[in-house]
Short mmCIF file of C-alpha atoms in Angstrom, two decimals:
data_model
loop_
_atom_site.label_atom_id
_atom_site.label_comp_id
_atom_site.label_asym_id
_atom_site.label_seq_id
_atom_site.Cartn_x
_atom_site.Cartn_y
_atom_site.Cartn_z
CA MET A 1 0.03 -0.18 -0.16
CA ASN A 2 1.26 3.50 -0.88
CA LEU A 3 1.00 5.27 2.35
CA THR A 4 -0.56 8.60 1.48
CA THR A 5 -0.88 11.70 3.69
CA GLU A 6 -4.71 11.25 3.65
CA ILE A 7 -4.39 7.43 4.48
CA MET A 8 -1.94 8.07 7.42
CA TYR A 9 -4.10 10.67 8.60
CA LYS A 10 -7.21 8.77 8.32
CA ALA A 11 -5.29 6.06 10.30
CA ILE A 12 -4.39 8.37 13.33
CA VAL A 13 -7.95 9.57 13.52
CA GLU A 14 -9.24 6.26 13.66
CA LYS A 15 -6.45 4.90 16.00
CA ASP A 16 -5.87 2.08 13.55
CA THR A 17 -3.30 -0.56 15.12
CA SER A 18 -2.75 -2.36 12.01
CA PHE A 19 -0.55 0.89 11.24
CA GLU A 20 1.83 0.31 13.92
CA GLY A 21 5.40 0.39 13.01
CA GLN A 22 4.89 1.78 9.19
CA PHE A 23 5.23 5.42 10.49
CA PHE A 24 5.06 7.81 13.23
CA THR A 25 2.97 11.33 13.64
CA ALA A 26 5.35 14.12 14.53
CA VAL A 27 3.31 17.08 15.74
CA LYS A 28 4.85 20.49 14.98
CA THR A 29 3.12 22.48 17.56
CA THR A 30 3.68 20.50 20.30
CA GLY A 31 6.95 18.80 19.47
CA ILE A 32 5.73 15.08 20.18
CA PHE A 33 5.93 12.15 17.96
CA CYS A 34 3.14 9.50 18.64
CA ARG A 35 1.90 5.99 17.09
CA PRO A 36 -0.71 5.81 14.53
CA SER A 37 -2.99 4.53 17.28
CA CYS A 38 -2.44 7.10 20.05
CA THR A 39 -5.51 8.09 21.94
CA ALA A 40 -4.56 11.73 22.68
CA ARG A 41 -6.29 14.53 20.80
CA LYS A 42 -5.48 14.76 16.92
CA PRO A 43 -3.97 17.78 15.54
CA LYS A 44 -4.82 19.43 12.08
CA ILE A 45 -3.35 18.02 9.29
CA GLU A 46 -1.32 20.92 8.45
CA ASN A 47 0.41 20.70 11.69
CA ILE A 48 1.56 17.21 11.23
CA GLU A 49 4.51 15.33 9.41
CA PHE A 50 4.40 11.85 8.83
CA LEU A 51 7.99 10.27 9.67
CA LYS A 52 9.20 6.50 8.83
CA THR A 53 11.20 6.11 11.89
CA ALA A 54 11.80 6.82 15.59
CA LYS A 55 15.46 8.00 14.43
CA GLU A 56 14.02 10.54 12.26
CA CYS A 57 11.74 11.90 14.78
CA ILE A 58 14.45 12.34 17.20
CA LEU A 59 16.79 13.64 14.83
CA LYS A 60 14.41 16.46 13.87
CA GLY A 61 14.00 17.25 17.63
CA TYR A 62 10.95 15.58 18.45
CA ARG A 63 10.13 13.92 21.80
CA ALA A 64 8.03 10.61 22.46
CA CYS A 65 4.62 10.96 23.60
CA LYS A 66 3.68 10.27 27.18
CA VAL A 67 0.34 9.00 26.22
CA CYS A 68 1.13 6.15 23.80
CA ASN A 69 5.15 5.72 24.79
CA PRO A 70 5.94 5.13 21.09
CA LEU A 71 9.62 4.00 21.80
CA ALA A 72 8.60 1.49 24.63
CA SER A 73 8.00 -1.84 22.52
CA LEU A 74 10.44 -1.16 19.80
CA ASN A 75 11.13 -4.55 18.27
CA GLU A 76 9.51 -6.07 21.28
CA THR A 77 9.37 -9.72 21.57
CA PRO A 78 5.95 -10.99 20.69
CA ALA A 79 4.31 -12.41 23.73
CA ILE A 80 3.63 -15.82 22.18
CA PHE A 81 7.21 -16.40 21.39
CA GLN A 82 8.34 -15.08 24.46
CA GLN A 83 6.50 -17.69 26.36
CA VAL A 84 8.24 -20.30 24.27
CA ILE A 85 11.92 -18.76 24.95
CA ASP A 86 11.01 -18.83 28.72
CA GLU A 87 10.05 -22.56 28.59
CA LEU A 88 13.07 -23.31 26.64
CA SER A 89 15.31 -21.30 29.14
CA GLU A 90 13.67 -23.23 32.23
CA ASN A 91 14.43 -26.65 30.53
CA PRO A 92 16.95 -26.65 27.57
CA SER A 93 16.46 -30.36 27.08
CA ILE A 94 12.98 -29.64 25.47
CA LYS A 95 12.44 -29.95 21.92
CA PHE A 96 9.78 -28.01 20.27
CA LYS A 97 8.83 -29.48 16.88
CA ASP A 98 6.43 -27.94 14.21
CA TYR A 99 3.56 -29.75 15.72
CA ASP A 100 4.29 -28.74 19.22
CA LEU A 101 4.35 -24.77 17.97
CA ARG A 102 1.37 -25.63 15.95
CA GLN A 103 -0.57 -26.63 19.22
CA LYS A 104 0.74 -23.30 20.74
CA GLY A 105 -0.82 -21.38 17.86
CA ILE A 106 2.27 -20.74 16.58
CA GLU A 107 3.05 -21.03 12.70
CA PRO A 108 6.49 -22.71 12.33
CA SER A 109 7.58 -20.29 9.60
CA GLN A 110 6.48 -17.32 11.40
CA ILE A 111 8.95 -17.83 14.43
CA ARG A 112 11.61 -18.92 11.96
CA ARG A 113 11.50 -15.61 10.01
CA TRP A 114 11.39 -13.80 13.49
CA PHE A 115 14.41 -15.61 14.71
CA LEU A 116 16.37 -15.37 11.59
CA LYS A 117 15.53 -11.44 11.57
CA ASN A 118 16.36 -10.97 15.23
CA HIS A 119 18.99 -13.49 16.23
CA GLY A 120 20.50 -14.34 12.51
CA ILE A 121 19.57 -18.14 13.12
CA THR A 122 16.51 -20.46 12.75
CA PHE A 123 14.62 -21.26 15.79
CA GLN A 124 15.53 -25.02 15.28
CA ALA A 125 19.34 -23.83 15.69
CA TYR A 126 18.52 -21.64 18.63
CA GLN A 127 17.07 -24.48 20.47
CA ARG A 128 20.24 -26.67 19.46
CA MET A 129 22.54 -24.02 20.72
CA PHE A 130 20.74 -23.51 23.97
CA ARG A 131 20.89 -27.16 24.85
CA ILE A 132 24.57 -27.45 24.11
CA ASN A 133 25.02 -24.36 26.16
CA SER A 134 23.48 -25.77 29.11
CA ALA A 135 25.27 -28.96 28.66
CA PHE A 136 28.51 -27.18 28.58
CA LYS A 137 27.73 -25.60 31.70
CA LYS A 138 27.09 -28.88 33.41
CA ILE A 139 30.24 -30.35 31.98
CA GLN A 140 32.03 -27.50 33.63
CA ASN A 141 30.34 -27.97 37.08
CA GLY A 142 31.83 -31.61 37.14
CA GLU A 143 28.83 -33.65 35.78
CA SER A 144 29.61 -36.80 33.73
CA VAL A 145 29.73 -36.36 29.56
CA THR A 146 27.60 -39.49 29.39
CA HIS A 147 24.69 -38.46 31.84
CA THR A 148 25.22 -34.57 30.30
CA ALA A 149 24.50 -35.80 26.91
CA TYR A 150 21.38 -37.87 27.60
CA ASP A 151 19.94 -35.28 29.84
CA ALA A 152 20.09 -32.39 27.18
CA GLY A 153 18.00 -34.54 24.99
CA PHE A 154 20.80 -36.30 22.79
CA GLU A 155 20.19 -39.66 21.40
CA SER A 156 23.53 -40.73 21.22
CA LEU A 157 27.01 -39.84 22.59
CA SER A 158 28.49 -39.31 19.26
CA GLY A 159 26.06 -37.02 18.14
CA PHE A 160 26.50 -35.08 21.36
CA GLY A 161 30.41 -35.04 20.94
CA ASN A 162 29.72 -33.94 17.17
CA THR A 163 27.84 -31.02 17.87
CA PHE A 164 29.63 -30.09 21.06
CA LYS A 165 32.88 -29.77 19.06
CA SER A 166 31.33 -27.76 16.07
CA VAL A 167 30.36 -25.34 18.49
CA PHE A 168 33.30 -25.33 21.24
CA GLY A 169 36.06 -26.48 18.88
CA VAL A 170 37.04 -29.04 21.66
CA SER A 171 35.47 -32.48 22.55
CA PRO A 172 33.18 -32.69 25.65
CA LYS A 173 36.06 -34.49 27.61
CA ARG A 174 37.96 -31.20 27.37
CA GLY A 175 35.25 -28.87 27.85
CA LYS A 176 36.39 -28.06 31.31
CA GLU A 177 39.55 -26.36 29.77
CA GLN A 178 37.20 -24.13 27.55
CA HIS A 179 35.78 -20.64 28.47
CA ILE A 180 32.39 -19.50 27.80
CA ILE A 181 30.69 -16.07 27.02
CA ASP A 182 26.82 -16.01 27.28
CA MET A 183 25.08 -13.69 24.80
CA THR A 184 21.31 -12.30 25.10
CA ARG A 185 19.03 -10.04 23.44
CA ILE A 186 17.61 -7.15 25.19
CA GLU A 187 14.87 -4.66 24.08
CA THR A 188 15.27 -1.08 24.98
CA PRO A 189 13.35 2.06 23.71
CA LEU A 190 16.11 2.72 21.42
CA GLY A 191 16.18 -0.68 19.58
CA THR A 192 17.55 -4.00 20.18
CA MET A 193 20.85 -4.33 22.23
CA ILE A 194 23.20 -7.51 22.40
CA ALA A 195 24.82 -8.23 25.78
CA CYS A 196 27.41 -10.66 26.51
CA ALA A 197 28.57 -11.87 30.07
CA THR A 198 31.02 -14.11 31.64
CA LYS A 199 30.59 -15.27 35.67
CA GLU A 200 32.48 -12.04 36.55
CA GLY A 201 30.31 -9.61 34.99
CA ILE A 202 28.89 -7.68 31.63
CA CYS A 203 31.52 -7.60 28.93
CA LEU A 204 29.68 -6.38 26.04
CA LEU A 205 26.48 -4.21 25.46
CA GLU A 206 25.91 -2.75 22.23
CA PHE A 207 23.31 -1.85 19.87
CA THR A 208 22.59 -4.42 17.12
CA ASP A 209 23.03 -1.88 14.20
CA ARG A 210 26.70 -0.93 15.38
CA LYS A 211 29.12 -1.32 12.65
CA MET A 212 31.92 -2.59 14.85
CA LEU A 213 29.51 -4.75 16.77
CA GLU A 214 30.90 -8.15 14.96
CA THR A 215 34.69 -6.79 15.40
CA GLU A 216 33.98 -6.31 19.04
CA LEU A 217 32.43 -9.71 19.31
CA LYS A 218 35.54 -11.43 17.93
CA SER A 219 37.82 -9.02 19.98
CA ILE A 220 36.14 -10.19 23.48
CA ALA A 221 36.20 -13.68 22.57
CA LYS A 222 39.87 -13.75 21.68
CA LEU A 223 40.69 -11.55 24.82
CA LEU A 224 38.90 -13.88 27.22
CA ASN A 225 39.92 -16.83 25.08
CA ALA A 226 36.42 -18.05 24.99
CA THR A 227 33.31 -19.07 22.77
CA ILE A 228 30.30 -16.89 22.69
CA VAL A 229 27.02 -18.65 22.60
CA GLN A 230 23.20 -17.67 23.09
CA GLY A 231 22.59 -18.76 26.64
CA ASN A 232 21.23 -17.23 30.44
CA ASN A 233 23.67 -15.63 32.56
CA PRO A 234 22.96 -14.68 36.10
CA HIS A 235 23.92 -11.13 35.31
CA PHE A 236 21.44 -10.54 32.44
CA GLU A 237 18.41 -10.43 34.76
CA LEU A 238 19.80 -7.70 36.70
CA LEU A 239 20.90 -5.70 33.64
CA GLN A 240 17.50 -5.99 31.95
CA MET A 241 15.92 -4.70 35.21
CA GLN A 242 18.36 -1.85 35.50
CA LEU A 243 18.28 -0.96 31.97
CA GLY A 244 14.35 -0.66 32.12
CA GLU A 245 14.75 1.69 35.20
CA TYR A 246 17.21 4.00 33.54
CA PHE A 247 14.99 4.45 30.47
CA LYS A 248 12.18 5.34 32.71
CA GLY A 249 14.18 8.01 34.32
CA GLU A 250 14.18 5.93 37.62
CA ARG A 251 17.87 5.17 38.16
CA LYS A 252 21.03 7.12 37.65
CA GLU A 253 23.61 4.60 38.67
CA PHE A 254 24.27 0.79 37.56
CA SER A 255 25.45 -1.74 40.02
CA VAL A 256 25.86 -4.55 37.34
CA PRO A 257 29.25 -6.22 37.86
CA LEU A 258 31.44 -5.58 34.65
CA HIS A 259 34.20 -7.73 33.13
CA THR A 260 35.89 -5.41 30.91
CA PRO A 261 39.64 -6.60 29.68
CA GLY A 262 41.73 -3.71 28.07
CA THR A 263 45.12 -2.05 28.22
CA ALA A 264 46.05 -0.09 31.55
CA PHE A 265 45.35 3.17 29.77
CA GLN A 266 42.13 2.14 28.46
CA GLN A 267 40.97 0.85 31.83
CA LYS A 268 41.99 4.40 33.19
CA VAL A 269 40.15 6.00 30.55
CA TRP A 270 36.92 3.69 31.00
CA LYS A 271 37.16 4.14 34.97
CA ALA A 272 37.09 8.11 34.10
CA LEU A 273 34.01 7.76 32.00
CA GLN A 274 32.05 6.13 35.11
CA SER A 275 33.00 9.13 37.02
CA ILE A 276 31.00 11.20 34.96
CA GLU A 277 27.87 12.19 36.92
CA TYR A 278 24.22 11.42 35.52
CA GLY A 279 22.96 14.53 33.50
CA GLN A 280 26.45 16.01 33.03
CA THR A 281 29.05 16.08 30.09
CA ARG A 282 32.71 16.11 29.68
CA SER A 283 34.90 17.18 26.70
CA TYR A 284 37.39 14.75 25.38
CA ARG A 285 40.37 17.39 26.74
CA GLU A 286 38.74 17.72 30.12
CA GLN A 287 38.66 13.71 30.30
CA ALA A 288 42.31 13.60 29.31
CA ILE A 289 42.85 16.19 32.04
CA THR A 290 40.78 13.93 34.54
CA ILE A 291 43.66 11.01 33.81
CA ASP A 292 46.46 13.49 34.13
CA SER A 293 47.27 13.02 30.80
CA PRO A 294 46.31 16.43 28.97
CA GLU A 295 48.18 15.57 26.05
CA SER A 296 46.44 12.70 25.29
CA VAL A 297 43.12 13.69 23.93
CA ARG A 298 43.49 11.72 20.76
CA ALA A 299 44.39 8.32 22.67
CA VAL A 300 41.33 9.22 25.07
CA ALA A 301 39.10 9.45 22.21
CA ASN A 302 40.22 6.21 20.66
CA ALA A 303 39.91 4.39 24.32
CA ASN A 304 36.33 5.80 24.36
CA GLY A 305 35.62 4.36 20.87
CA MET A 306 36.95 1.03 22.22
CA ASN A 307 34.43 0.81 25.03
CA ARG A 308 32.42 -2.58 24.34
CA VAL A 309 29.97 -1.60 27.47
CA SER A 310 27.35 1.10 26.17
CA LEU A 311 25.50 3.05 29.01
CA LEU A 312 27.14 1.24 31.85
CA ILE A 313 30.14 2.90 30.85
CA PRO A 314 28.64 6.28 29.75
CA CYS A 315 30.73 7.09 26.81
CA HIS A 316 27.75 9.12 25.35
CA ARG A 317 28.54 11.73 28.13
CA VAL A 318 31.78 13.27 26.34
CA ILE A 319 31.04 15.85 23.75
CA GLY A 320 33.11 18.30 21.72
CA SER A 321 35.11 20.97 23.34
CA ASP A 322 32.56 23.29 21.23
CA GLY A 323 29.53 21.60 23.09
CA LYS A 324 28.43 19.59 19.90
CA LEU A 325 27.78 15.91 19.74
CA THR A 326 30.51 14.16 18.38
CA GLY A 327 31.38 10.09 18.01
CA TYR A 328 29.22 7.58 19.39
CA GLY A 329 28.91 4.07 18.07
CA GLY A 330 25.51 3.87 18.73
CA GLY A 331 24.65 6.68 16.40
CA LEU A 332 24.36 10.61 17.29
CA TRP A 333 20.50 10.26 17.41
CA ARG A 334 21.01 7.82 20.26
CA LYS A 335 23.56 10.14 22.01
CA LYS A 336 20.92 13.07 21.74
CA TYR A 337 18.14 11.17 23.27
CA LEU A 338 20.38 9.66 26.16
CA LEU A 339 21.63 13.07 27.01
CA GLU A 340 18.21 14.67 26.87
CA LEU A 341 16.62 11.96 28.93
CA GLU A 342 19.48 12.54 31.59
CA GLU A 343 19.10 16.34 31.67
CA ARG A 344 15.00 15.87 32.01
CA ASN A 345 15.51 13.55 35.00
CA SER A 346 18.44 15.26 36.95
#
């Protein structure tokens, strides 16, 4: 359907939910942008511009409507899919076949497409990864390979061994020597983020559309001599809760443990970033002075760019000496949103 101005205006007047995700209504007179189904009073058509993405709205200076909260469910996991994911998390040995999915009212091709789009793998591959990750952790905790293989739902030891080796690069018997990094997907008002964690803490938190993400994932795996797999981690629940509070303006500091390998200089720069208070900003030069290295402005900027833990290590609070927004891996539109969020709630 060709979305003309008339069609879109008719949709917002009728609060038509079928147009969700296709456009946003930006109101020039109030500076607010809304969902098509927003229940707030409708402005005159001449006071509206229709924009395709939340990114466009934010870049043009519009703020999210408090009535319909257009950013709250950006790329949210469908509830029916989340139920299946939760069941799998509780018992990784479960095997959801096409018949089982249809019994739950899910068309297999539908969940397959969603997983390919959001996780880069099919749902069946996701299930296998979850099972093998669970098995890996049991072996690391001292359980026997034989017991673990059958408990994870594998029908033969050879099948388990081949799958294990293809994922971790070693045989199950050598599994105790291998390190692991858990990875999950977290929804935020600014889009999907990828989180990675070890036993020590969060080692990566990035928006999925960051160009450097693949490089960062390879880097952290190499630095920690570990394999990255989809899986649960005790730190993820706290991270998700605190991120939710942060975006609601209810949290100013994070207490989630971090695991951030890097050079001594990088560690010093990242520690300095964490000292920038909520709602405040600092220039690269000021940051260099903070670490007693005023001549290292460029090196400081490079270390900021190497920060793999967005938000928790707040590199978005560093701006140019002229007060302008500069370099942010997540995109300047996100940096603008984050600084305005913190300014409003300071």
